XYZ file of C-alpha atoms in Angstrom:
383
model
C -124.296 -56.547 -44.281
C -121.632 -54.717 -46.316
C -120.989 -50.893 -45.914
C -122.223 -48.766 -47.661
C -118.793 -46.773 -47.694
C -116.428 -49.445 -46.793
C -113.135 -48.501 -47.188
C -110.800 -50.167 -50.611
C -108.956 -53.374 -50.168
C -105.718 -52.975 -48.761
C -103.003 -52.659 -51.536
C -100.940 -55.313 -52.166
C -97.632 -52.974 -52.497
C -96.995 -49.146 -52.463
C -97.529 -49.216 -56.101
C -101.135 -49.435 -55.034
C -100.701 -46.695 -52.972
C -101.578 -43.682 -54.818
C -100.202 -40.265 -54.991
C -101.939 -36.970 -56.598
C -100.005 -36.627 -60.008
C -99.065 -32.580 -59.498
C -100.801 -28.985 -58.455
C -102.400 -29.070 -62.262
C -103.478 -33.292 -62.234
C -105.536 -34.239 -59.673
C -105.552 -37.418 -60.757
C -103.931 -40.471 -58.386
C -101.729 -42.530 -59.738
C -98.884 -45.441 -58.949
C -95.657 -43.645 -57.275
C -93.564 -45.569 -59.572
C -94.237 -45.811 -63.445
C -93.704 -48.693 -65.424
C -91.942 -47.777 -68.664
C -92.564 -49.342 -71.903
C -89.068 -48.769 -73.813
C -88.144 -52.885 -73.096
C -91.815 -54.024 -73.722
C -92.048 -54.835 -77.089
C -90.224 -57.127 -79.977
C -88.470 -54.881 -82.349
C -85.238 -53.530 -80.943
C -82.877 -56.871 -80.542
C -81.020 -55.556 -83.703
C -80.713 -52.205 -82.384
C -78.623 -53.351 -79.016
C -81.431 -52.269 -76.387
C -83.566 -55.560 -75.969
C -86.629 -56.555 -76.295
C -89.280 -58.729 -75.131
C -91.433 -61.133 -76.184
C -95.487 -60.327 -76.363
C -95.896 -63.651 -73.526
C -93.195 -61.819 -71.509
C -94.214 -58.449 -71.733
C -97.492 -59.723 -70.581
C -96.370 -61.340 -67.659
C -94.211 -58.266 -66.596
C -97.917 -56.289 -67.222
C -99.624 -58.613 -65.508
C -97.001 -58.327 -62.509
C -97.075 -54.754 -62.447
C -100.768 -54.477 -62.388
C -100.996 -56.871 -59.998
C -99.159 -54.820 -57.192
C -101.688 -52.315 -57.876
C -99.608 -50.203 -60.424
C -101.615 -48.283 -62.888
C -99.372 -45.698 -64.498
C -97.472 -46.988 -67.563
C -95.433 -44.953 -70.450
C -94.525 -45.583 -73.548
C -93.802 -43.933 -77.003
C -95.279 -44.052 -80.455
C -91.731 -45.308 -81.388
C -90.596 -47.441 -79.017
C -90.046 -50.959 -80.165
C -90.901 -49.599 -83.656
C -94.383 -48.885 -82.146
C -94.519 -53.057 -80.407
C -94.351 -51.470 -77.258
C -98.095 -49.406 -77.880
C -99.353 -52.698 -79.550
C -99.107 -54.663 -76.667
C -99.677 -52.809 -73.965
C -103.120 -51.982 -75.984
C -104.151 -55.643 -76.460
C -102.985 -56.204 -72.777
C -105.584 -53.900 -71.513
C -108.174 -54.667 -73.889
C -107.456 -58.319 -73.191
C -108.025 -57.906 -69.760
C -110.890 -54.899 -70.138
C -109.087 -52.366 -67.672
C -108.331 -49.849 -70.204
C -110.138 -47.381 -68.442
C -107.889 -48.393 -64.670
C -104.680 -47.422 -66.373
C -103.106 -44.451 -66.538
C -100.920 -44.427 -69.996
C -98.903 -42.120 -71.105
C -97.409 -41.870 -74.446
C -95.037 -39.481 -76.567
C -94.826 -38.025 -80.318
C -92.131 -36.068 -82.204
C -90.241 -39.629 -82.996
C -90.258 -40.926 -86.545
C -92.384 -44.703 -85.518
C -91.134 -45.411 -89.099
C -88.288 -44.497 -89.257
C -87.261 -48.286 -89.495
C -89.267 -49.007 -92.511
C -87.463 -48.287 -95.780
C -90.415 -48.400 -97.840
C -91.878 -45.054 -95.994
C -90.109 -42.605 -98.253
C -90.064 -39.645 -97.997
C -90.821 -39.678 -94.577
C -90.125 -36.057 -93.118
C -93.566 -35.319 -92.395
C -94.078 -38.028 -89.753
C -91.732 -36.578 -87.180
C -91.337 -33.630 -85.711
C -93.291 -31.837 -82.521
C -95.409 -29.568 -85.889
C -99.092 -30.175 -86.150
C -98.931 -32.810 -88.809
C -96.908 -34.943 -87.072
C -98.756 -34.731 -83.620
C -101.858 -35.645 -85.386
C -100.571 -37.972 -87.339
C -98.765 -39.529 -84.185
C -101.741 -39.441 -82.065
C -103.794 -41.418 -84.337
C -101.342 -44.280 -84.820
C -100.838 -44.431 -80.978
C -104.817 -44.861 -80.471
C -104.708 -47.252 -82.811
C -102.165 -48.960 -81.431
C -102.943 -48.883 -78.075
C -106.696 -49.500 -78.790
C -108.278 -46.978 -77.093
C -110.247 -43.592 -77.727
C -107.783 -41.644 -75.458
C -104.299 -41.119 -74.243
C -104.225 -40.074 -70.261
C -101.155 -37.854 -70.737
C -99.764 -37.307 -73.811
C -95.993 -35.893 -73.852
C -94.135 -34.010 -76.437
C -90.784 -36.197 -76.881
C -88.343 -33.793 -77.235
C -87.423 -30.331 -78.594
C -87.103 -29.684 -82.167
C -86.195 -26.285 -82.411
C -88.341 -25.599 -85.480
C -91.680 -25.628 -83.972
C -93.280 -22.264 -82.177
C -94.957 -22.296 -78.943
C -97.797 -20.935 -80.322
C -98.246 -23.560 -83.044
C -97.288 -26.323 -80.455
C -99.607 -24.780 -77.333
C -102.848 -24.305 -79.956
C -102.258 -27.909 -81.523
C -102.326 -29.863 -78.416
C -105.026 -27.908 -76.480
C -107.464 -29.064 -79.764
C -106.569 -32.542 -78.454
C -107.748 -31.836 -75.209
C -110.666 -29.969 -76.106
C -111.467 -33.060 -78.592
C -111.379 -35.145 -75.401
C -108.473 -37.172 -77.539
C -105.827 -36.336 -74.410
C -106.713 -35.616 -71.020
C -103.035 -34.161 -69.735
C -99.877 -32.335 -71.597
C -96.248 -33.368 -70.409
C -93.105 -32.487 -72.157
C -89.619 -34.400 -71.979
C -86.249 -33.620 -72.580
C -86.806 -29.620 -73.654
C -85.021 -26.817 -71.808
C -86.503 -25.464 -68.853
C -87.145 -22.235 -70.517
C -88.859 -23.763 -73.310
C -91.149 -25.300 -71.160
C -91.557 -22.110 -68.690
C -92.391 -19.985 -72.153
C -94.916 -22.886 -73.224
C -97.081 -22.902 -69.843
C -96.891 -18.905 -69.586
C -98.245 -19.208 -73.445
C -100.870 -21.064 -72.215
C -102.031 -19.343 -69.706
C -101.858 -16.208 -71.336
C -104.358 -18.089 -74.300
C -106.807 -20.273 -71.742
C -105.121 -23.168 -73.132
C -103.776 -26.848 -71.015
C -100.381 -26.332 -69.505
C -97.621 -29.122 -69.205
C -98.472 -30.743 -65.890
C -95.166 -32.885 -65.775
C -91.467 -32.903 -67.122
C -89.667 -35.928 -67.746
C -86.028 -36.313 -68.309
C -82.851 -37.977 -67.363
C -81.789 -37.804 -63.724
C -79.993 -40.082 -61.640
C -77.398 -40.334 -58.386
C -74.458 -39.990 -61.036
C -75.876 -37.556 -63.460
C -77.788 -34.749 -61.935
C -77.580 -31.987 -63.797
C -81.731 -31.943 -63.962
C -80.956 -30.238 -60.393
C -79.935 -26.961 -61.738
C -82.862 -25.803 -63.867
C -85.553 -28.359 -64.007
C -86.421 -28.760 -60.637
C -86.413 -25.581 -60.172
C -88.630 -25.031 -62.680
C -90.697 -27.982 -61.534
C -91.396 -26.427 -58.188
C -92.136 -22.846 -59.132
C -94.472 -24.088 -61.916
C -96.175 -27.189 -60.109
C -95.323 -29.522 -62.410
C -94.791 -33.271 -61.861
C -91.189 -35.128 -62.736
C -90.698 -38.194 -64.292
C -87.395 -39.193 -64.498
C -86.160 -41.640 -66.577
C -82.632 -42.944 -66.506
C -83.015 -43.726 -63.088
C -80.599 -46.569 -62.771
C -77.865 -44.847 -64.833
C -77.568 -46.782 -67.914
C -77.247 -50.459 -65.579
C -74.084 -48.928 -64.035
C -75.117 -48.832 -60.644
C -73.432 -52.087 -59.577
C -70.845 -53.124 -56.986
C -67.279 -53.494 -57.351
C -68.284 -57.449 -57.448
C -70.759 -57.185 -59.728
C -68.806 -55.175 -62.154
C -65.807 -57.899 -61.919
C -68.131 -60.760 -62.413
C -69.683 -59.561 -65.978
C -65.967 -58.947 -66.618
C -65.023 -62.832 -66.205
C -68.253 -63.801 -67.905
C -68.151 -61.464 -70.665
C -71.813 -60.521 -70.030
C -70.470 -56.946 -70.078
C -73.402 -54.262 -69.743
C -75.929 -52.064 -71.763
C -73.802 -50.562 -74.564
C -76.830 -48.462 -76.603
C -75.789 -45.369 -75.526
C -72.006 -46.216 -75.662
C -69.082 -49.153 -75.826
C -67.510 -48.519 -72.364
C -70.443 -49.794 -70.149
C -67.747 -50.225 -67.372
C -68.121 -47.621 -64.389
C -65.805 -44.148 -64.175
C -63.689 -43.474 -61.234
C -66.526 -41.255 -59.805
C -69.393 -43.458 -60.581
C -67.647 -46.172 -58.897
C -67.476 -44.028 -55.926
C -71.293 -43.059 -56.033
C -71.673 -46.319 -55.945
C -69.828 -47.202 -53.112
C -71.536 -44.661 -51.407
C -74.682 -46.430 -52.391
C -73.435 -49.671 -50.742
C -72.107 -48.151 -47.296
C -75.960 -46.643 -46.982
C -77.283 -50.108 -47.712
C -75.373 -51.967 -45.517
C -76.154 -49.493 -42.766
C -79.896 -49.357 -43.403
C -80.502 -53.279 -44.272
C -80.947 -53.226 -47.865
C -78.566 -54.927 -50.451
C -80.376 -53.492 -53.801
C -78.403 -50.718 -54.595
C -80.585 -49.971 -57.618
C -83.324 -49.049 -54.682
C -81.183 -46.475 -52.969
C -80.769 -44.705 -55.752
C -84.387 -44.715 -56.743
C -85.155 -43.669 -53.165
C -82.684 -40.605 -53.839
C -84.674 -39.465 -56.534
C -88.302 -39.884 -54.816
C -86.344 -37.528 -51.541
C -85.032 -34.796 -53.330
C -87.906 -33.018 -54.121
C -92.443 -33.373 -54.459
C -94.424 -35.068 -57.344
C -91.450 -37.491 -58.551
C -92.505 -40.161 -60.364
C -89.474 -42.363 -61.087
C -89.858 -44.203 -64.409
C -88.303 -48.039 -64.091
C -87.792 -50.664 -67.176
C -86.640 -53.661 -67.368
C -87.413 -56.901 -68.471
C -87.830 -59.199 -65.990
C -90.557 -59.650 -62.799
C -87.379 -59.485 -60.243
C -86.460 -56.397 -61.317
C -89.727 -54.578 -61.139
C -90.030 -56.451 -57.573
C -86.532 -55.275 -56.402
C -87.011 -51.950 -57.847
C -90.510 -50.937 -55.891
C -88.466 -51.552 -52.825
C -87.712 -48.228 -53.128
C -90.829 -47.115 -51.595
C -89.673 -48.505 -48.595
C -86.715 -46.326 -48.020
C -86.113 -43.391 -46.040
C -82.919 -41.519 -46.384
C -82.209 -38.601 -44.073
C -80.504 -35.771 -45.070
C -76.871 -37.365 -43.765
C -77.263 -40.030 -46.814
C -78.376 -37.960 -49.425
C -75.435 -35.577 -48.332
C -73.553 -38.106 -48.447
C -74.534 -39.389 -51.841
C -74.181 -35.678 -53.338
C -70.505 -35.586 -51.364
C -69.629 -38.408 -53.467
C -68.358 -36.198 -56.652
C -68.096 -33.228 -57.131
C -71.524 -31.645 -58.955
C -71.123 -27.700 -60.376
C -74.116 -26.556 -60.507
C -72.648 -23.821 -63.053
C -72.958 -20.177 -63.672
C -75.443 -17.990 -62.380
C -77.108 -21.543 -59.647
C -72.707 -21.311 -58.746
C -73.408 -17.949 -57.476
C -77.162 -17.434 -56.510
C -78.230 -20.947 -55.894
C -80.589 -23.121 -57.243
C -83.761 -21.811 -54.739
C -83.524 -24.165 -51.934
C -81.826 -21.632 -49.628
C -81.969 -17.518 -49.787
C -79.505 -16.305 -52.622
C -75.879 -15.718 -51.307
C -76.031 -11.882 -51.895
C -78.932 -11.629 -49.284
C -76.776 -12.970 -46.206
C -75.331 -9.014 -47.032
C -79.318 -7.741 -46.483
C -79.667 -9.647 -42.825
C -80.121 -13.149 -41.225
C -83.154 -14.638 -43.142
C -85.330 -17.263 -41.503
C -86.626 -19.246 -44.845
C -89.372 -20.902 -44.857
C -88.840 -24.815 -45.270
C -89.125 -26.309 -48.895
C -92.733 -28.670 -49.109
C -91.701 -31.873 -48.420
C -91.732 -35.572 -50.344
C -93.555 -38.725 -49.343
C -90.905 -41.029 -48.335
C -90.691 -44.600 -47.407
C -89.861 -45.781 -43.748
C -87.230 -48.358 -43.437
């Protein structure tokens, strides 16, 4: 006889092993998210890759599969390809309503297409373009709602007020559920939640921007900011751009000509320094039993601090297997010291003279010895 409150199957990975989204979003979801930037057919031209719709399936399918349920994407990703088929994979299947997508506005989606002229009133984080974003992404992802819906980036036209009221009607139209914002200064963002909790209006409940072992400058302010407001972090960027790769790596795309990921930039080879994160990487691996190097440096990410949510591409099944190793890992505080030790990292005027909140500001060692109460700490892996 089966019981009545019989416990869930087990999960197949720790994908399916779910973590509260932040203090605002009590919602569970997949520790690592699947992003959508490579899913889709429409950016071969541009130099970033893309995927076919059979492909992106099967990387769906895989991902799902595992028990992951939190996927992101972007009304212009893929020239909007990347919405389109992640909404007629879900419908497809009928799990819309197990998934937890996220997508973004502010983005031109047709910015491609020549014939859209003049197009200045489709981008933008302004009201018109939100709504006129927001409807083209639930079309495109064939659904009546978005789970969290993120402003893309900054424009430095639009006021808080005008933002805050705008996407609150989305929630209160039950259109969105949660608010995020990406790559905005922290005091944007700060002045946008105290906004909307002055007003009774929804708060961002998550930040996402670029942060990885070799570029960490999302340590000075936005965690920071994270942990004083609550807030969830997705990072993106994770894996540096594909340059977190051993010496032997590197010297075999260099005899093969397969080079690297050139979008952002020609020289995809490695600096001095982030050959020496890297090597940093590898000594930790070797010591700990595990050769991905691409998983460390997740795993840093997921330690530093609580409600990370690392954001991982790519376009292959291997890749999304060899990245959720990272789940596995525990660092202690000797590797990530270690990992930070690797270059120098200034954390720049005032965090160069007061800190950056993890210990007592250096002026108060004047005041007495302080006993500090520990920082909350991350769910980490244990291997």
């Amino acid at each position: 006889m089966p019981q009545l409150f019989a416990p869930a199957p087990a999960p197949k990975s720790k994908l399916g092993l779910y973590r509260k989204f932040s203090t605002h979003a009590g919602v569970h979801v997949s520790p690592i998210v699947l992003g959508g930037g490579s899913i889709g057919d429409k950016w071969t031209a541009y130099g970033m890759g893309s995927m076919s719709k059979e492909d992106s399936f099967k990387l769906l399918d895989a991902y799902f599969d595992l028990g992951g349920n939190f996927i992101d994407t972007a009304n212009a990703y893929q020239n909007e390809s990347s919405e389109q088929f992640i909404g007629e994979w879900a419908e497809s299947k009928g799990i819309r309503d197990l998934l937890f997508i996220a997508t973004k506005y502010s983005f031109n989606s047709k910015h491609y297409d020549d014939s859209v002229v003049p197009r200045v009133l489709l981008g933008g984080n302004n009201a018109k373009s939100m709504h006129l974003a927001l409807e083209g992404s639930l079309k495109n992802l064939r659904t009546t709602y978005i789970d969290l819906f993120y402003v893309h980036y900054w424009d430095f036209d639009t006021s808080i007020p005008e933002l805050m009221q705008a996407l609150h009607a989305l929630v209160l139209a039950r259109k969105v559920l949660y608010l995020g914002i990406s790559d905005t200064p922290a005091w944007v963002v700060s002045k946008a939640n105290q906004y909307a909790r002055d007003h009774g209006l929804t708060p961002f409940c998550v930040y996402q921007g670029a942060w990885n072992v070799m570029e960490r400058s999302f340590e000075r302010d936005i965690i920071p900011m994270a942990r004083d407001d609550g807030m969830a972090l997705c990072p993106w960027n994770v894996l540096g751009g594909g340059k977190i790769r051993t010496d032997e790596e590197e010297e075999r795309r260099i005899q093969s000509g397969e080079k690297g990921r050139e979008i952002f930039g020609l020289d995809w080879l490695r600096t001095e320094d982030e050959k020496k994160v890297c090597a940093v990487l590898e000594k930790i691996g070797a010591e700990i039993g595990v050769k991905s190097l691409t998983s460390i440096a997740i795993a840093y990410v997921l330690h530093k601090t609580r409600f990370v949510f690392p954001i991982v591409g790519g376009r292959k099944v291997e890749q999304l297997l060899e990245n959720i190793q990272a789940l596995e890992i525990s660092l202690t505080p000797e590797h990530l010291a270690a990992i930070e030790g690797a270059t120098k990292f200034d954390l720049g005027f005032p965090h160069s003279m007061i800190g950056n909140g993890e210990a007592p500001a250096h002026m108060q060692w004047m005041d007495g010895h302080l006993a500090t109460w520990p920082l909350a700490k991350p769910i980490t892996g244990s291997k």
